[in-house]
Amino acid sequence: MERVFVFRTERRWDGADAWEPGPWLRVGIERDERPPLDRLGWRTYDGAEAAVGFRAAMEGFYGHYRAADGAPAEYRGELERCEAVQEAAVHRFRTQESQGADWQAAGDWWLLLEDGDAHVERLDWHDRAGASGSITLRATFTEPDGTREVTALVCTVRAHHEYEAVGEIADNLLNDTHAKWLGDWRTGAWLKFRLVRPTFVQYYVLASANDCPDRDPTAWTLYGSNDGRRWTALDSRTGEVFTGRHQPRGFAVTGTAGVGYRHYCLEITANAGAEHVQLSQVRLFDTGPVAAYTGFFGYRRRAGQSPSGFRGTPPASAPEGAGLRTVEEWRAYLSDYSADIIRVTQGRELWNVSDEQRAAGWLGYEGASEERLAALEERLGTRLPPSYRAFLGASDGWLRLSSFMWEMRTTDTVAWLTETDAALADFYDEDDEEGAVLGRSLLISQEGDAQYWLLDPGDVSDDGEWAAYIWASWYPGLGERHASFAELVRAERAVFERLEGHRGHGVHPEGAEDLVAQGREQALRGEAEQALASFERAAVKGSGVGMYLKTILGAFLDLGSAHHEIRNNVFGRDHVIAAIGEDQVRAEALPLYLRRTVEEHGPLVGLPRLEILGRLVPELGFSAGESNDDWIDRAAAHVPPRLPEPPAFQQALDLARSLAARGDDEEAWAVVEAALPHWHSDDPHRIAPVILLTDPVLRGVVTPHRAQLMVRIPRGKALGGDTRC
């Protein structure tokens, strides 16, 4: 089978007369046998089960279904289309077969089964030639992260009814709070979401509200549309149950075929019996949970043959940190790392590095002999993990292995943490998981910036590697777990490169300008998160422009922390001001910083940066003995210079100001929103009209949510169709 079969389905619940639309079913199983499937059964991880029989050539099916809560239903489907296999969607395995104790390679195998519920846990099949099989799958699941959430693209949400007087309105569904939407229930209800641009929604989450379980939706259909009039059914649910309050439940959309829509409608067709219907949150994602299948086992039977054992594992992939397991690999890696550190680090920061080491480009020492390594292992009473043992063989000790680790221990000084004078005794609590790790860890670092590097012999991988941690005074406990010492070193090297790049000392500066250009194009297309990532990558390469644009874009996405980011990333970075120019900093970053500082009535930028303010705007200089309140009053009265705007946008801006001055904030926002798609600038250092965040007349118009929407609306040459919400 080289295709995925997509079926439109229906269910008729036990005791009901009518068939109801069900989620789409996608089926694909790669087998040695080519005949079409005759029967298929499966169980998902949430406990739902189904068994179906197919018509000839899999043109349709009939069977039965049992929901996770035990409700039974008849189940039928008609073939809608066949899709080409998408590599990212299918699960691949290297398989083996056995007749007794001996296992033999049986080739690669893949499967895909999505029925709108959880991922498949058990699968049984039979084809028209008589071949069959049954397997149980092992899996771990990862919910889609925030980078795949598209809820922030929603510019308006409307409901058939809401209780505005008590604040239980549809807008609450977009907030990560316990506030809810409540509406009357008669014969149905609906929620309509309009997005700033067509968006592919593949997964959505509904969260129950705080009280009255009989108000929970139990049946609904999700529709998509690009004009708000003609709707396409994307996902239908019946017999759904929320078992707790504020319970989020996720649902896969399997019928969109990759189509993006500007409008989405959740039509609720049944609730649990009350006279009202409610939800506390709706979230939209462009991808669903990721199932990482770690393998399967079971049997398969070829036509006319006895059954054989059948098992599979995912194709092996090299883990992060792989390759640093020999002395030669470490020598090459450390030589390259040393060269980077010596090249970009200021001399005063390498205070413990000798002139000979600088000249040699090697921040380490002679490698430990096999005899020294064996003596260390005898003293510790255990074999060292492979990557750390090879590291010592390449260099017995090291200087500057990260920005905050200045010296590593040698074979003479490596010791169990409890046998050293490391000031961590108060944290050894065997009843606490982290305390137990500390109590058994090997201390491999000597001197650092209030941190210790540890290896845990109680957490060992199949290839003998020990988990590695950093304990630091600025962590709430142990830092991130790393699978090996090699992985920890790689991670800390990435931190070193990021910190140096942010200071303007890019370790690998090549490609920074291309990343800035890419980020600008993404920003103008409204792809804010993607642009933020591109600007950050450019900043890591030392680009001051990348750092500045990352900070400005971030201000739209998180207005509340804008002054902190500007203080650290602009005022605190001479290379950023040099790259952008003081005029633009005065017109954009400075007024945005002043706005947020005044609103928070917060402290000044800190004495080390006061001269920056005095240089940019002399009248804002801070005098000796002056109170913070006096400076805040002067900052609030400051009128910044303005950058030129396109004539049509400037006219809209003037109109919005006049409307806002009269108190017509909603009309003012409508004017701004309609004008944003036509904003453009020939200045490559501008990606959005920051004046909308800094103009005091528009403070009530541009809410934090609207600020986020503004950078998600395509602008200028990136404009593609109507984007007004």
XYZ file of C-alpha atoms in Angstrom, residues 45-532:
488
model
C -4.595 5.394 23.963
C -7.678 7.056 25.460
C -9.568 3.733 25.392
C -11.742 4.203 22.284
C -12.083 1.139 20.033
C -13.300 0.402 16.508
C -13.579 -2.530 14.107
C -14.585 -2.178 10.460
C -14.986 -4.275 7.337
C -14.100 -2.750 3.958
C -15.912 -3.013 0.662
C -13.950 -4.008 -2.433
C -10.913 -1.810 -3.133
C -11.547 -0.085 0.211
C -14.215 2.185 -1.276
C -16.096 2.269 2.001
C -16.563 0.441 5.296
C -19.088 -0.584 7.922
C -18.387 -1.500 11.513
C -18.788 -0.526 15.126
C -17.178 1.972 17.473
C -16.979 2.384 21.229
C -16.064 5.794 22.639
C -13.574 6.301 25.458
C -16.471 6.647 27.917
C -17.941 3.316 26.764
C -20.769 4.639 24.554
C -21.269 2.255 21.558
C -22.166 3.241 18.027
C -22.525 1.864 14.523
C -19.772 3.184 12.299
C -19.607 3.642 8.522
C -17.551 5.563 6.008
C -17.141 6.406 2.334
C -13.796 6.885 0.618
C -13.306 10.599 -0.006
C -9.836 10.557 -1.563
C -6.420 8.938 -1.554
C -3.353 10.930 -0.518
C 0.292 10.459 -1.276
C 2.332 9.323 1.689
C 3.666 12.293 3.662
C 6.966 11.355 5.274
C 6.365 13.617 8.270
C 2.993 12.031 9.046
C 3.731 8.311 8.922
C 5.505 6.247 11.565
C 8.384 4.150 10.244
C 9.891 1.029 11.759
C 12.695 -1.439 11.167
C 11.031 -4.829 11.642
C 12.009 -8.369 12.587
C 10.196 -11.724 12.400
C 10.780 -14.867 14.408
C 9.936 -18.527 14.363
C 10.969 -19.323 17.904
C 13.991 -17.675 19.524
C 15.752 -16.419 16.398
C 14.821 -13.018 15.007
C 15.484 -12.131 11.389
C 15.364 -8.718 9.703
C 12.045 -8.248 7.881
C 12.542 -4.895 6.192
C 11.125 -1.414 6.755
C 7.438 -0.874 7.525
C 5.220 2.152 8.076
C 1.736 2.876 9.299
C -0.691 5.742 9.728
C -4.091 5.596 11.406
C -5.945 8.728 12.535
C -9.607 8.630 13.544
C -9.893 11.976 15.316
C -9.327 10.462 18.759
C -6.025 9.693 20.462
C -3.145 7.923 18.724
C -3.461 4.217 18.032
C -2.329 1.764 20.707
C -3.309 -1.569 19.129
C -3.887 -2.526 15.506
C -5.361 -5.678 13.914
C -5.703 -6.241 10.172
C -6.736 -8.837 7.607
C -6.527 -8.487 3.827
C -8.426 -10.094 0.954
C -5.620 -12.579 0.264
C -5.821 -13.997 3.789
C -2.794 -12.284 5.350
C -3.324 -10.836 8.835
C -1.567 -9.445 11.868
C -1.953 -7.812 15.251
C 0.443 -5.481 17.084
C 0.643 -3.421 20.267
C 2.498 -0.124 20.001
C 4.579 1.700 22.586
C 4.584 5.483 22.397
C 5.332 8.745 24.126
C 3.335 11.866 23.298
C 4.216 15.536 23.072
C 1.518 18.187 22.844
C 2.154 20.870 20.210
C 4.250 23.659 21.679
C 3.540 27.358 21.636
C 5.345 27.849 18.330
C 2.614 25.823 16.604
C -0.309 27.610 18.246
C -2.188 30.003 15.960
C -4.800 31.245 18.435
C -3.018 34.612 18.471
C -4.065 35.107 14.832
C -7.714 35.394 15.929
C -8.719 39.051 15.652
C -12.414 38.692 16.516
C -14.534 36.044 18.181
C -18.327 36.242 18.205
C -20.948 34.074 19.861
C -24.643 33.478 19.262
C -25.098 34.864 22.786
C -22.951 35.992 25.714
C -23.471 37.523 29.162
C -21.662 40.816 28.733
C -23.009 42.353 31.936
C -21.134 39.837 34.090
C -18.071 39.620 31.857
C -18.727 36.047 30.645
C -18.057 36.850 27.011
C -16.588 35.106 23.994
C -13.355 37.135 24.154
C -12.482 35.242 27.349
C -11.976 32.102 25.263
C -8.747 33.518 23.852
C -7.172 34.227 27.246
C -5.184 31.860 29.406
C -7.321 32.556 32.461
C -10.214 30.880 34.248
C -12.647 33.469 32.913
C -15.302 31.846 30.735
C -17.849 32.323 27.994
C -21.471 31.610 28.919
C -24.380 31.610 26.487
C -28.065 30.716 26.425
C -28.933 27.263 25.196
C -32.084 26.660 23.214
C -31.579 24.520 20.137
C -27.920 25.226 19.490
C -25.026 27.624 19.830
C -22.094 28.852 17.800
C -18.738 30.573 18.124
C -17.142 32.264 15.112
C -13.440 33.093 14.918
C -11.979 35.416 12.313
C -8.220 35.287 11.753
C -5.912 37.900 10.296
C -4.976 35.588 7.440
C -5.914 32.118 6.129
C -4.494 29.550 8.519
C -4.324 25.784 8.516
C -5.825 24.441 11.760
C -5.033 20.775 12.349
C -5.715 20.515 16.074
C -7.884 22.409 18.540
C -8.354 22.383 22.297
C -11.572 23.101 24.193
C -11.494 23.610 27.961
C -14.495 23.135 30.216
C -15.512 25.988 32.499
C -15.543 26.312 36.269
C -18.964 24.946 37.234
C -22.148 23.173 36.157
C -21.002 20.133 34.131
C -24.438 20.007 32.498
C -23.461 23.156 30.572
C -20.565 21.349 28.837
C -20.805 20.879 25.060
C -21.215 17.225 24.098
C -21.564 17.491 20.307
C -20.273 19.983 17.775
C -18.902 20.524 14.282
C -15.926 22.682 13.373
C -16.292 24.503 10.042
C -13.855 26.507 7.931
C -14.517 29.311 5.445
C -12.603 31.956 3.553
C -15.489 34.372 3.055
C -17.562 33.830 6.192
C -20.555 32.624 4.131
C -19.723 29.285 2.528
C -18.596 26.761 5.130
C -16.776 23.425 4.924
C -17.220 20.847 7.697
C -13.799 19.942 9.074
C -14.460 17.890 12.209
C -17.609 16.564 13.885
C -17.945 15.209 17.426
C -20.774 13.549 19.308
C -21.028 11.940 22.726
C -18.068 13.908 24.117
C -17.593 14.168 27.902
C -15.499 16.527 30.047
C -14.648 14.705 33.261
C -13.394 17.742 35.211
C -13.593 21.502 35.565
C -11.147 23.630 33.556
C -10.259 20.407 31.735
C -8.571 20.951 28.344
C -9.327 18.322 25.705
C -7.614 18.229 22.320
C -9.147 17.118 19.022
C -7.413 16.372 15.734
C -8.782 17.839 12.507
C -8.245 15.154 9.893
C -10.364 16.391 6.988
C -8.787 19.678 5.908
C -6.304 18.243 3.378
C -3.917 21.052 4.223
C -6.366 23.866 3.430
C -6.069 27.114 5.358
C -9.150 29.161 6.234
C -9.688 32.747 7.342
C -12.852 31.963 9.333
C -13.634 29.095 11.701
C -16.974 28.310 13.294
C -17.615 25.932 16.183
C -21.281 24.961 15.936
C -22.403 23.312 19.184
C -25.332 20.995 18.572
C -25.770 19.415 22.014
C -24.837 20.040 25.610
C -25.150 17.956 28.774
C -28.712 19.090 29.514
C -28.611 22.599 31.005
C -30.255 25.787 29.740
C -26.835 27.340 29.126
C -23.609 26.344 27.384
C -20.096 27.374 28.398
C -16.359 26.989 27.787
C -13.311 28.582 29.387
C -10.849 28.394 26.493
C -10.455 27.605 22.796
C -6.964 27.102 21.350
C -6.028 26.500 17.707
C -2.866 24.787 16.417
C -1.443 24.152 12.966
C -0.213 20.711 14.006
C -1.401 18.010 16.359
C 0.318 16.122 19.177
C 3.433 14.296 18.114
C 3.441 10.571 18.831
C 6.934 9.164 19.178
C 6.436 5.432 18.754
C 9.278 3.626 20.467
C 8.361 0.288 18.928
C 5.761 -2.448 18.631
C 5.391 -6.191 19.106
C 2.829 -8.784 18.056
C 2.440 -11.278 15.238
C 1.657 -11.479 11.568
C 0.522 -14.350 9.398
C 1.053 -14.586 5.664
C -1.639 -16.336 3.637
C -1.420 -20.111 4.086
C 1.409 -19.895 6.664
C 1.720 -20.157 10.413
C 1.871 -16.941 12.460
C 5.303 -15.535 13.290
C 6.511 -13.078 15.889
C 6.642 -9.553 14.592
C 8.319 -6.542 16.199
C 9.630 -3.162 15.155
C 11.722 -0.246 16.326
C 12.106 3.256 14.842
C 15.065 3.751 12.501
C 18.087 4.711 14.579
C 19.074 8.350 14.607
C 22.216 9.776 16.090
C 21.484 11.441 19.439
C 22.697 14.945 20.197
C 26.255 14.747 21.381
C 26.939 11.519 19.493
C 30.398 11.303 18.008
C 32.311 12.596 21.055
C 33.201 9.166 22.369
C 36.828 8.830 21.337
C 39.963 10.765 22.280
C 40.515 11.773 18.642
C 36.982 13.153 18.293
C 37.376 15.199 21.484
C 40.744 16.602 20.405
C 39.288 17.852 17.129
C 36.192 19.260 18.823
C 38.106 20.988 21.632
C 40.656 22.463 19.247
C 37.870 24.077 17.258
C 36.096 25.258 20.421
C 39.344 26.689 21.854
C 39.959 28.652 18.679
C 36.458 30.162 18.875
C 36.870 31.199 22.515
C 40.310 32.758 22.041
C 39.215 34.583 18.877
C 36.058 36.260 20.210
C 36.543 36.523 23.969
C 38.014 39.691 25.425
C 41.487 39.101 26.846
C 40.558 40.219 30.348
C 38.002 37.408 30.517
C 40.661 34.744 29.985
C 42.546 35.689 33.129
C 43.499 32.088 33.936
C 44.731 31.190 30.446
C 48.494 31.262 29.903
C 50.239 32.904 26.975
C 51.412 29.466 25.875
C 47.840 28.179 25.766
C 46.695 31.215 23.782
C 49.523 30.763 21.296
C 48.801 27.052 20.957
C 45.057 27.636 20.614
C 44.438 24.924 23.202
C 42.717 25.669 26.514
C 43.509 22.262 27.913
C 46.416 20.067 28.911
C 48.016 16.789 27.982
C 45.538 13.940 27.942
C 45.335 11.447 30.790
C 47.013 8.120 30.128
C 45.135 4.852 30.296
C 46.916 4.145 33.583
C 45.684 7.426 35.117
C 42.153 6.772 33.917
C 42.216 3.256 35.349
C 43.518 4.593 38.662
C 40.682 7.134 38.804
C 38.097 4.431 38.109
C 39.583 2.231 40.805
C 39.444 5.134 43.281
C 35.806 5.852 42.392
C 34.859 2.190 42.244
C 33.113 2.478 38.884
C 33.760 2.709 35.158
C 33.529 6.261 33.825
C 30.903 7.048 31.162
C 32.374 6.861 27.633
C 32.168 10.509 26.535
C 33.670 11.851 29.795
C 36.384 9.200 29.858
C 37.390 10.093 26.299
C 37.375 13.798 27.215
C 39.894 13.188 30.009
C 41.955 11.158 27.569
C 42.070 14.178 25.273
C 42.806 16.683 28.055
C 43.292 15.983 31.753
C 41.444 19.096 32.918
C 40.305 22.149 30.961
C 39.945 25.915 31.167
C 36.877 27.854 29.987
C 34.600 25.031 28.949
C 31.686 27.490 28.984
C 30.958 31.142 29.699
C 30.488 30.297 33.374
C 32.802 27.308 33.922
C 36.406 28.406 34.251
C 38.194 25.207 35.210
C 37.425 21.486 35.114
C 38.814 18.948 37.562
C 41.594 16.545 36.635
C 41.926 12.812 37.192
C 43.574 13.660 40.534
C 40.707 15.837 41.786
C 37.495 14.363 40.297
C 35.481 13.076 43.267
C 32.054 12.169 44.521
C 30.207 15.352 45.449
C 29.636 14.219 49.033
C 33.392 13.773 49.495
C 34.259 17.342 48.468
C 33.922 20.678 50.197
C 31.321 21.889 47.663
C 28.803 23.999 49.586
C 25.761 21.900 48.729
C 25.318 19.912 51.922
C 21.985 21.581 52.689
C 20.539 20.147 49.480
C 21.289 16.459 50.147
C 17.824 15.088 50.913
C 17.431 11.460 49.927
C 13.646 11.783 50.102
C 13.780 14.459 47.425
C 14.547 13.400 43.841
C 17.003 16.204 43.158
C 18.602 15.774 46.582
C 19.110 12.091 45.845
C 20.839 12.990 42.551
C 23.175 15.362 44.394
C 23.893 12.740 47.011
C 25.220 10.256 44.458
C 26.703 12.594 41.812
C 30.272 12.850 40.582
C 31.697 16.393 40.732
C 33.762 17.076 37.602
C 34.119 20.885 37.747
C 36.631 22.889 39.772
C 35.947 26.630 39.610
C 33.047 28.436 38.010
C 30.564 31.268 38.417
C 28.563 29.819 41.347
C 27.927 26.540 39.553
C 28.907 22.869 39.627
C 28.964 20.286 36.833
C 27.722 16.860 37.877
C 27.397 13.367 36.402
C 24.707 11.041 37.766
C 25.656 7.326 37.980
C 22.075 6.512 38.900
C 20.803 7.522 35.448
C 22.681 5.474 32.850
C 21.754 4.963 29.183
C 22.019 1.708 27.262
C 25.390 2.804 25.874
C 26.796 3.572 29.323
C 26.421 7.357 29.359
C 25.528 9.079 32.648
C 23.032 11.918 32.794
C 24.733 15.300 33.262
C 23.536 18.396 35.141
C 24.589 21.878 36.134
C 23.744 23.070 39.636
C 23.895 26.869 39.766
C 22.945 29.429 42.376
C 20.552 31.112 39.932
C 18.579 27.903 39.223
C 15.664 26.859 41.458
C 17.323 23.431 41.609
C 19.227 21.210 39.221
C 19.350 22.581 35.724
C 18.272 20.814 32.549
C 19.029 17.116 32.296
C 21.482 16.189 29.557
C 21.831 12.627 28.345
C 25.623 12.674 28.555
C 28.645 14.806 29.339
C 29.141 15.341 25.601
C 25.595 16.644 25.254
C 26.144 19.042 28.163
C 29.300 20.434 26.564
C 27.526 20.956 23.248
C 24.660 22.749 24.999
C 27.018 25.042 26.898
C 28.938 25.815 23.723
C 25.638 26.956 22.179
C 25.079 29.202 25.224
C 28.571 30.652 24.782
C 27.886 31.401 21.113
C 24.542 33.027 21.941
C 25.946 35.246 24.679
C 28.930 36.349 22.617
C 26.728 36.991 19.589
C 24.370 39.121 21.642
C 27.397 41.181 22.687
C 28.282 41.720 19.036
C 31.066 39.130 18.913
C 29.566 36.577 16.551
C 31.414 33.268 16.669
C 30.122 32.343 13.216
C 28.987 35.673 11.692
C 28.599 34.402 8.145
C 24.982 34.468 6.939
C 23.772 37.065 9.457
C 22.618 39.536 6.786
C 20.677 36.817 4.991
C 18.918 35.919 8.237
C 17.981 39.553 8.836
C 16.545 39.795 5.322
C 14.658 36.546 5.819
C 13.279 37.769 9.135
C 12.133 41.048 7.610
C 10.247 39.208 4.859
C 8.630 36.946 7.444
C 7.715 39.907 9.633
C 6.043 41.726 6.740
C 4.097 38.559 5.872
C 2.740 38.548 9.430
C 4.753 35.492 10.444
C 5.799 37.051 13.731
C 7.131 33.999 15.552
C 9.132 32.827 12.539
C 10.586 36.313 12.106
C 11.496 36.467 15.783
